[in-house]
Coordinates of N, CA and C in Angstrom, one line a residue:
M1 N -83.1 46.6 -58.0 CA -82.1 46.0 -56.7 C -81.0 45.4 -57.4
S2 N -79.9 45.9 -56.9 CA -79.0 45.4 -57.3 C -78.4 44.2 -56.9
R3 N -77.5 43.4 -58.1 CA -77.1 42.1 -57.8 C -76.2 41.7 -56.9
V4 N -76.1 41.3 -55.8 CA -75.0 41.0 -55.0 C -73.9 40.2 -55.4
E5 N -72.6 40.6 -55.2 CA -71.6 40.2 -55.8 C -71.1 38.9 -54.9
P6 N -70.3 37.8 -55.5 CA -70.0 36.7 -54.6 C -68.9 37.4 -53.6
N7 N -68.4 36.4 -52.7 CA -67.5 36.9 -51.8 C -66.3 37.1 -52.5
T8 N -65.4 38.4 -52.2 CA -64.2 38.5 -53.3 C -62.9 38.4 -52.2
I9 N -63.2 37.9 -51.2 CA -61.9 37.7 -50.2 C -61.1 36.7 -50.7
D10 N -59.7 37.0 -50.8 CA -59.0 36.3 -51.5 C -58.4 34.9 -50.4
F11 N -59.3 33.9 -50.6 CA -59.0 32.9 -49.6 C -59.2 31.4 -50.5
S12 N -58.0 31.0 -50.5 CA -57.8 29.6 -50.8 C -57.3 28.5 -50.1
P13 N -58.3 27.6 -49.6 CA -58.0 26.9 -48.5 C -57.1 25.7 -49.2
F14 N -56.8 25.5 -50.7 CA -56.3 24.5 -50.9 C -54.7 25.1 -51.5
A15 N -54.7 26.3 -51.3 CA -53.4 27.0 -51.8 C -52.1 26.3 -51.0
P16 N -51.0 26.1 -51.4 CA -49.8 25.3 -50.5 C -49.5 26.8 -49.5
A17 N -49.5 26.2 -48.4 CA -48.6 27.0 -47.3 C -47.1 26.9 -47.3
L18 N -46.7 28.0 -46.5 CA -45.2 28.2 -46.5 C -44.7 26.7 -45.7
P19 N -43.5 26.5 -46.0 CA -42.7 25.6 -45.2 C -42.9 26.0 -43.9
P20 N -42.7 24.7 -42.8 CA -42.9 25.0 -41.3 C -42.0 26.1 -41.0
G21 N -40.6 25.8 -41.3 CA -39.8 26.9 -40.7 C -39.8 27.9 -41.2
R22 N -40.4 28.7 -42.4 CA -40.4 29.9 -42.6 C -41.7 30.7 -42.0
A23 N -42.7 29.3 -42.0 CA -43.7 30.1 -41.1 C -43.4 30.3 -39.7
R24 N -42.8 29.7 -39.1 CA -42.4 29.7 -37.8 C -41.2 31.2 -37.5
V25 N -40.8 31.5 -38.2 CA -39.5 32.4 -38.4 C -40.4 34.0 -38.5
I26 N -41.5 33.8 -39.4 CA -42.3 35.1 -39.6 C -42.6 36.0 -38.3
P27 N -42.9 35.6 -37.5 CA -43.5 36.4 -36.3 C -42.4 36.9 -35.7
W28 N -41.0 36.1 -35.3 CA -39.6 36.7 -34.9 C -39.1 37.9 -35.8
V29 N -39.4 37.8 -37.3 CA -39.1 38.8 -38.2 C -39.8 39.9 -37.8
T30 N -41.0 39.8 -37.8 CA -42.0 40.9 -37.4 C -41.6 41.9 -36.3
V31 N -41.3 40.8 -35.4 CA -41.2 41.6 -33.9 C -39.8 42.2 -34.4
M32 N -38.6 41.9 -34.7 CA -37.5 42.3 -34.9 C -37.7 43.6 -35.8
A33 N -38.4 43.5 -37.0 CA -38.5 44.7 -37.8 C -39.2 45.7 -36.9
G34 N -40.1 45.5 -36.0 CA -41.0 46.5 -35.2 C -39.8 47.1 -34.4
S35 N -38.7 46.5 -33.8 CA -37.7 47.1 -33.1 C -37.0 47.7 -34.1
L36 N -36.7 47.7 -34.9 CA -35.7 48.5 -35.8 C -36.4 49.6 -36.6
V37 N -37.6 49.6 -36.2 CA -38.4 51.2 -36.4 C -37.7 52.1 -35.6
T38 N -36.8 52.1 -34.5 CA -36.5 52.9 -33.6 C -35.0 53.6 -34.6
I39 N -34.3 52.7 -35.5 CA -33.3 53.5 -36.2 C -33.7 54.4 -37.4
I40 N -35.0 54.5 -37.7 CA -35.0 55.3 -38.7 C -35.0 56.6 -38.4
P41 N -34.3 57.7 -39.3 CA -33.9 58.9 -38.8 C -35.1 59.8 -39.0
V42 N -35.7 59.9 -37.7 CA -37.0 61.0 -38.3 C -36.7 62.0 -37.3
I43 N -36.8 63.5 -37.9 CA -36.9 64.5 -37.1 C -38.0 65.1 -36.2
A44 N -38.0 64.8 -35.1 CA -39.4 65.2 -34.6 C -39.1 66.0 -33.1
S45 N -39.8 67.1 -32.9 CA -39.6 68.0 -31.6 C -40.0 67.3 -30.5
L46 N -40.9 66.1 -30.3 CA -41.3 65.3 -29.4 C -41.0 64.0 -29.4
P47 N -40.3 63.3 -28.5 CA -40.0 61.7 -28.8 C -41.4 61.1 -28.7
L48 N -42.4 60.7 -29.6 CA -43.2 60.0 -29.2 C -43.8 58.7 -30.0
L49 N -42.4 58.1 -30.5 CA -42.6 56.9 -31.0 C -42.8 55.8 -29.9
P50 N -44.1 55.1 -30.0 CA -44.4 53.8 -29.1 C -43.3 52.7 -29.7
P51 N -43.1 52.0 -28.6 CA -42.3 50.8 -28.7 C -42.7 49.7 -29.6
V52 N -42.4 49.8 -30.8 CA -43.3 49.2 -31.9 C -42.9 47.4 -31.8
G53 N -41.6 47.3 -31.6 CA -40.9 45.8 -31.2 C -42.2 45.2 -30.4
L54 N -42.2 45.9 -29.1 CA -42.9 45.2 -27.9 C -44.4 45.2 -28.3
I55 N -45.2 46.1 -29.1 CA -46.4 46.2 -29.6 C -46.4 44.9 -30.3
M56 N -45.6 44.5 -31.3 CA -45.8 43.5 -32.4 C -45.5 42.3 -31.6
L57 N -44.5 42.1 -30.6 CA -44.5 40.9 -29.6 C -45.8 40.6 -28.8
L58 N -46.5 41.6 -28.2 CA -47.6 41.4 -27.7 C -48.5 41.0 -28.5
T59 N -48.9 41.6 -29.4 CA -50.2 41.4 -30.6 C -50.0 39.9 -30.9
W60 N -48.6 39.4 -31.3 CA -48.4 38.1 -31.7 C -49.0 37.0 -30.7
R61 N -48.5 37.3 -29.4 CA -48.4 36.7 -28.3 C -50.2 36.3 -28.0
L62 N -50.9 37.5 -28.3 CA -52.4 37.5 -28.0 C -53.2 37.0 -29.1
L63 N -52.7 37.3 -30.2 CA -53.7 37.1 -31.4 C -53.2 35.3 -31.8
A64 N -52.1 35.1 -32.0 CA -51.5 33.5 -32.2 C -50.7 33.2 -31.2
R65 N -51.4 32.4 -30.4 CA -51.0 31.8 -29.1 C -49.7 31.1 -29.2
F66 N -49.9 30.1 -30.1 CA -48.6 29.3 -30.2 C -47.7 29.8 -31.4
S67 N -47.4 31.1 -32.0 CA -46.4 31.5 -32.8 C -45.4 31.9 -31.8
L68 N -45.2 32.2 -30.8 CA -44.2 32.7 -30.1 C -44.4 32.0 -28.4
R69 N -43.0 31.4 -28.1 CA -43.2 30.7 -27.1 C -42.8 31.8 -25.8
P70 N -43.4 31.4 -24.7 CA -42.9 32.6 -23.4 C -41.7 32.7 -23.4
W71 N -40.8 32.0 -23.7 CA -39.3 32.4 -23.7 C -38.7 33.3 -24.9
A72 N -39.4 33.6 -25.6 CA -39.3 34.7 -26.8 C -38.8 36.0 -26.5
G73 N -39.4 36.2 -25.4 CA -39.2 37.8 -24.9 C -37.9 37.9 -24.7
A74 N -37.0 36.7 -24.0 CA -35.8 37.1 -23.7 C -34.8 37.5 -25.1
P75 N -34.9 36.8 -25.9 CA -33.9 36.8 -27.1 C -34.4 38.3 -27.9
L76 N -35.9 38.2 -27.9 CA -36.4 39.3 -28.8 C -36.1 40.7 -28.0
G77 N -35.9 40.5 -26.8 CA -36.0 41.6 -25.9 C -34.4 42.1 -25.8
L78 N -33.3 41.1 -26.0 CA -31.7 41.3 -26.4 C -31.8 42.2 -27.6
F79 N -32.4 41.7 -28.6 CA -32.1 42.6 -29.9 C -32.8 43.9 -29.8
D80 N -34.0 44.2 -29.0 CA -34.8 45.4 -29.0 C -33.5 46.5 -28.1
D81 N -33.2 45.7 -27.1 CA -32.0 46.2 -26.4 C -30.7 46.9 -26.9
I82 N -30.2 46.0 -28.1 CA -29.0 46.2 -28.9 C -29.5 47.3 -29.7
V83 N -30.8 47.4 -30.6 CA -30.9 48.4 -31.4 C -31.4 49.6 -30.7
S84 N -32.0 49.6 -29.7 CA -32.7 51.0 -29.2 C -31.9 51.4 -28.4
G85 N -30.6 51.2 -28.0 CA -30.0 51.7 -27.0 C -30.2 51.6 -25.4
Q86 N -31.1 50.9 -25.1 CA -31.6 51.0 -23.6 C -30.6 50.2 -23.1
P87 N -30.6 50.3 -22.0 CA -29.4 49.6 -20.9 C -29.7 47.8 -21.1
I88 N -28.6 47.1 -21.7 CA -28.7 45.7 -21.9 C -29.2 44.8 -20.9
G89 N -30.5 44.1 -21.2 CA -31.0 43.2 -20.1 C -32.4 43.8 -19.6
S90 N -32.8 45.7 -19.8 CA -33.9 45.8 -19.4 C -35.1 45.4 -20.3
S91 N -35.2 45.2 -21.4 CA -36.0 44.7 -22.4 C -36.3 43.4 -22.4
M92 N -35.0 42.4 -22.2 CA -35.1 41.2 -22.1 C -35.9 40.7 -20.6
L93 N -35.6 41.7 -19.7 CA -36.6 41.1 -18.1 C -38.0 41.5 -18.6
L94 N -38.1 42.9 -19.1 CA -39.4 43.0 -18.9 C -40.5 42.5 -19.9
W95 N -39.9 42.2 -21.0 CA -40.6 41.5 -22.0 C -40.9 40.2 -21.9
S96 N -40.3 39.6 -20.7 CA -40.4 38.0 -20.4 C -41.0 38.1 -19.4
I97 N -41.1 39.2 -18.6 CA -42.3 39.2 -17.2 C -43.7 39.4 -17.9
V98 N -43.5 40.2 -19.0 CA -44.9 40.3 -19.6 C -45.5 39.1 -20.5
M99 N -44.5 38.7 -21.0 CA -44.8 37.3 -21.5 C -45.6 36.2 -20.8
I100 N -44.6 35.9 -19.4 CA -45.2 35.2 -18.2 C -46.4 35.6 -17.7
G101 N -46.6 36.8 -17.4 CA -48.0 37.5 -17.2 C -48.9 36.9 -17.9
I102 N -48.7 37.2 -19.2 CA -49.8 36.9 -20.2 C -50.2 35.3 -20.3
D103 N -49.1 34.5 -19.9 CA -49.5 32.8 -19.6 C -50.3 32.9 -18.6
L104 N -50.1 33.6 -17.4 CA -50.4 33.3 -16.3 C -52.0 33.7 -16.4
F105 N -52.5 34.5 -16.8 CA -53.7 35.3 -17.0 C -54.5 34.2 -18.2
E106 N -53.4 33.6 -19.2 CA -54.6 33.0 -20.1 C -55.0 31.4 -19.3
Q107 N -54.2 31.1 -18.2 CA -54.4 29.7 -17.8 C -55.6 30.1 -16.8
R108 N -56.1 31.3 -16.4 CA -57.1 31.7 -15.4 C -58.3 31.8 -16.5
L109 N -58.0 32.2 -17.4 CA -59.5 32.9 -18.3 C -59.9 31.6 -19.2
I110 N -61.2 31.3 -19.2 CA -61.8 30.2 -20.1 C -62.2 30.7 -21.5
L111 N -62.8 32.0 -21.7 CA -62.9 32.5 -23.0 C -62.5 33.5 -22.9
R112 N -61.7 34.3 -24.2 CA -61.4 35.6 -24.2 C -61.8 36.1 -25.2
D113 N -62.1 37.5 -25.5 CA -62.6 37.9 -26.7 C -61.5 39.2 -26.7
F114 N -61.8 40.0 -27.9 CA -60.7 41.4 -28.4 C -60.6 42.2 -27.2
W115 N -61.6 42.5 -26.4 CA -61.6 43.5 -25.5 C -60.7 42.9 -24.2
Q116 N -60.7 41.8 -24.1 CA -59.8 41.2 -23.3 C -58.5 41.2 -23.6
D117 N -58.3 40.8 -24.8 CA -57.0 40.9 -25.2 C -56.4 42.4 -25.3
W118 N -57.1 43.5 -25.8 CA -56.9 45.0 -25.6 C -56.4 45.3 -24.2
L119 N -57.3 44.7 -23.4 CA -56.9 45.0 -21.7 C -55.6 44.4 -21.2
L120 N -55.3 43.0 -21.8 CA -54.1 42.4 -21.4 C -53.1 43.2 -22.4
F121 N -53.1 43.5 -23.5 CA -52.0 44.3 -24.4 C -51.7 45.9 -23.4
A122 N -53.0 46.5 -22.9 CA -52.6 47.5 -22.4 C -52.0 47.6 -21.3
A123 N -52.5 46.6 -20.5 CA -51.3 46.2 -18.8 C -49.7 45.8 -19.1
G124 N -49.8 44.9 -20.2 CA -48.5 44.8 -20.8 C -47.6 46.0 -21.2
I125 N -48.4 46.8 -22.0 CA -47.4 48.0 -22.1 C -47.4 49.1 -21.3
I126 N -48.5 49.3 -20.6 CA -48.3 50.0 -19.0 C -47.1 49.6 -18.5
F127 N -46.8 48.4 -18.0 CA -46.1 47.8 -17.2 C -44.7 47.8 -17.6
S128 N -44.7 47.6 -19.1 CA -43.2 47.9 -20.0 C -42.4 49.2 -19.7
V129 N -43.3 50.1 -20.1 CA -42.9 51.7 -20.3 C -42.5 52.3 -19.0
T130 N -43.5 51.8 -18.0 CA -43.2 52.3 -16.5 C -41.9 51.8 -15.9
A131 N -41.9 50.8 -16.1 CA -40.7 49.9 -15.4 C -39.4 50.4 -16.3
G132 N -39.6 50.3 -17.7 CA -38.3 50.9 -18.3 C -37.9 52.1 -18.1
R133 N -38.9 53.1 -17.6 CA -38.5 54.5 -17.3 C -38.1 54.3 -16.1
I134 N -38.3 53.5 -14.8 CA -37.5 53.6 -13.7 C -36.4 52.6 -14.0
I135 N -35.9 52.0 -14.8 CA -34.5 51.5 -14.9 C -33.8 52.2 -15.7
A136 N -33.8 53.0 -16.6 CA -33.2 53.8 -17.9 C -33.2 55.4 -17.5
I137 N -34.0 55.6 -16.8 CA -34.1 57.2 -17.0 C -34.1 57.5 -15.7
P138 N -33.2 58.6 -15.1 CA -33.2 59.1 -13.7 C -34.4 59.6 -13.3
L139 N -34.9 59.4 -11.9 CA -36.4 59.9 -11.6 C -36.5 61.3 -11.5
G140 N -35.3 62.1 -11.7 CA -35.4 63.5 -11.7 C -35.7 64.0 -13.1
A141 N -35.6 63.3 -14.0 CA -36.0 63.6 -15.6 C -37.4 63.9 -15.8
H142 N -37.9 64.9 -16.4 CA -39.3 65.2 -16.6 C -39.5 64.9 -17.9
V143 N -40.1 63.3 -17.9 CA -40.3 62.8 -19.5 C -41.7 62.1 -19.2
D144 N -42.3 62.3 -18.0 CA -43.7 61.4 -17.6 C -44.9 61.6 -18.5
T145 N -44.8 63.1 -19.0 CA -46.2 63.2 -20.1 C -45.6 62.8 -21.5
M146 N -44.4 62.6 -21.8 CA -44.1 61.9 -23.4 C -43.9 60.4 -22.8
L147 N -43.7 60.0 -21.9 CA -44.3 58.1 -21.6 C -45.6 58.0 -21.7
L148 N -46.5 58.9 -21.0 CA -47.9 59.0 -21.3 C -48.5 58.8 -22.5
A149 N -47.8 59.8 -23.3 CA -48.1 59.9 -24.7 C -47.8 58.6 -25.4
Q150 N -46.9 58.1 -25.2 CA -46.4 56.9 -25.7 C -47.1 55.8 -25.6
I151 N -47.6 55.8 -24.5 CA -48.4 54.5 -23.8 C -49.7 54.6 -24.4
V152 N -50.1 55.8 -24.5 CA -51.6 55.9 -25.3 C -51.6 55.7 -26.7
M153 N -50.6 56.2 -27.1 CA -50.2 55.8 -28.6 C -50.3 54.3 -28.8
A154 N -49.5 53.7 -28.2 CA -49.3 52.3 -28.4 C -50.7 51.5 -28.0
I155 N -51.4 51.8 -27.1 CA -52.9 51.4 -26.9 C -53.6 51.6 -27.9
L156 N -53.8 52.6 -28.2 CA -54.5 52.8 -29.6 C -54.1 52.1 -30.6
L157 N -52.8 52.0 -31.0 CA -52.5 51.1 -32.1 C -52.8 49.7 -32.0
F158 N -53.2 49.1 -30.8 CA -53.4 47.7 -31.1 C -54.6 47.3 -32.0
P159 N -56.0 47.9 -32.2 CA -56.5 47.0 -33.5 C -55.7 47.2 -34.8
L160 N -55.1 48.2 -35.0 CA -54.3 48.4 -36.4 C -53.2 47.0 -36.5
T161 N -52.7 46.9 -35.3 CA -51.4 46.2 -35.4 C -51.9 44.4 -35.3
A162 N -53.3 44.1 -34.6 CA -54.3 43.2 -34.3 C -54.6 42.7 -35.8
R163 N -55.0 43.6 -36.8 CA -55.2 43.6 -37.9 C -54.1 43.2 -39.1
L164 N -53.3 43.8 -38.8 CA -51.8 43.6 -39.5 C -51.2 42.2 -39.4
V165 N -51.3 41.5 -37.8 CA -50.8 40.5 -37.5 C -51.7 39.2 -38.0
A166 N -53.2 39.5 -38.0 CA -54.2 38.9 -38.4 C -53.8 38.3 -39.9
W167 N -53.9 39.4 -40.4 CA -53.4 39.1 -42.1 C -52.0 38.4 -42.4
I168 N -51.1 38.7 -41.7 CA -49.7 38.0 -42.0 C -49.8 36.5 -41.6
D169 N -50.4 36.5 -40.2 CA -51.2 35.0 -39.6 C -51.7 34.2 -40.8
R170 N -52.6 35.1 -41.5 CA -53.6 34.3 -42.4 C -52.6 33.8 -43.7
K171 N -51.8 34.7 -44.2 CA -50.8 34.5 -45.3 C -49.9 33.3 -45.1
R172 N -49.4 33.3 -43.7 CA -48.3 32.3 -43.5 C -48.8 30.8 -43.5
G173 N -49.9 30.7 -43.1 CA -50.6 29.3 -43.0 C -50.2 28.7 -42.1
P174 N -50.6 27.7 -41.4 CA -50.2 26.7 -40.3 C -49.0 26.6 -40.0
A175 N -48.5 26.9 -38.7 CA -47.2 26.6 -38.4 C -46.7 25.1 -37.9
E176 N -47.3 24.2 -38.1 CA -47.3 22.7 -37.8 C -46.0 22.4 -38.4

């Protein structure tokens, strides 16, 4: 029989945490970095880049409830509007509606698990992308298949972003 190694997870409960100010800024910076992904010059024949800023916003909100307040959707949405070239105010409105909607569902749910988080995430992505399409793109444009592909990619990315946000949240320590 082989000998079982002790737990090798890098966890030190007595290690000093980040100062409270820096710990509070990290979720904001990661959402803004997700919005900045749209400015990376990529040559693609199909526009399949999901809304990474919105993905990070929803993941932070669902996994670390108090890291972003419900009003955080407005300034972060404005930043995304400026960076991505969407009509000013569209992401502000849609991200704020999604954050308020998540708050309303959280008030009704007693217990929540990963599958319910994934469902809330999917509902937020579907609402934001389809409403953004109605706001920003003429109805005669044939972009529905690309938007459907973006929605599916974003929904399938949730476990990966949840792991990333959980890792960042564990590293940043308590934000009291």
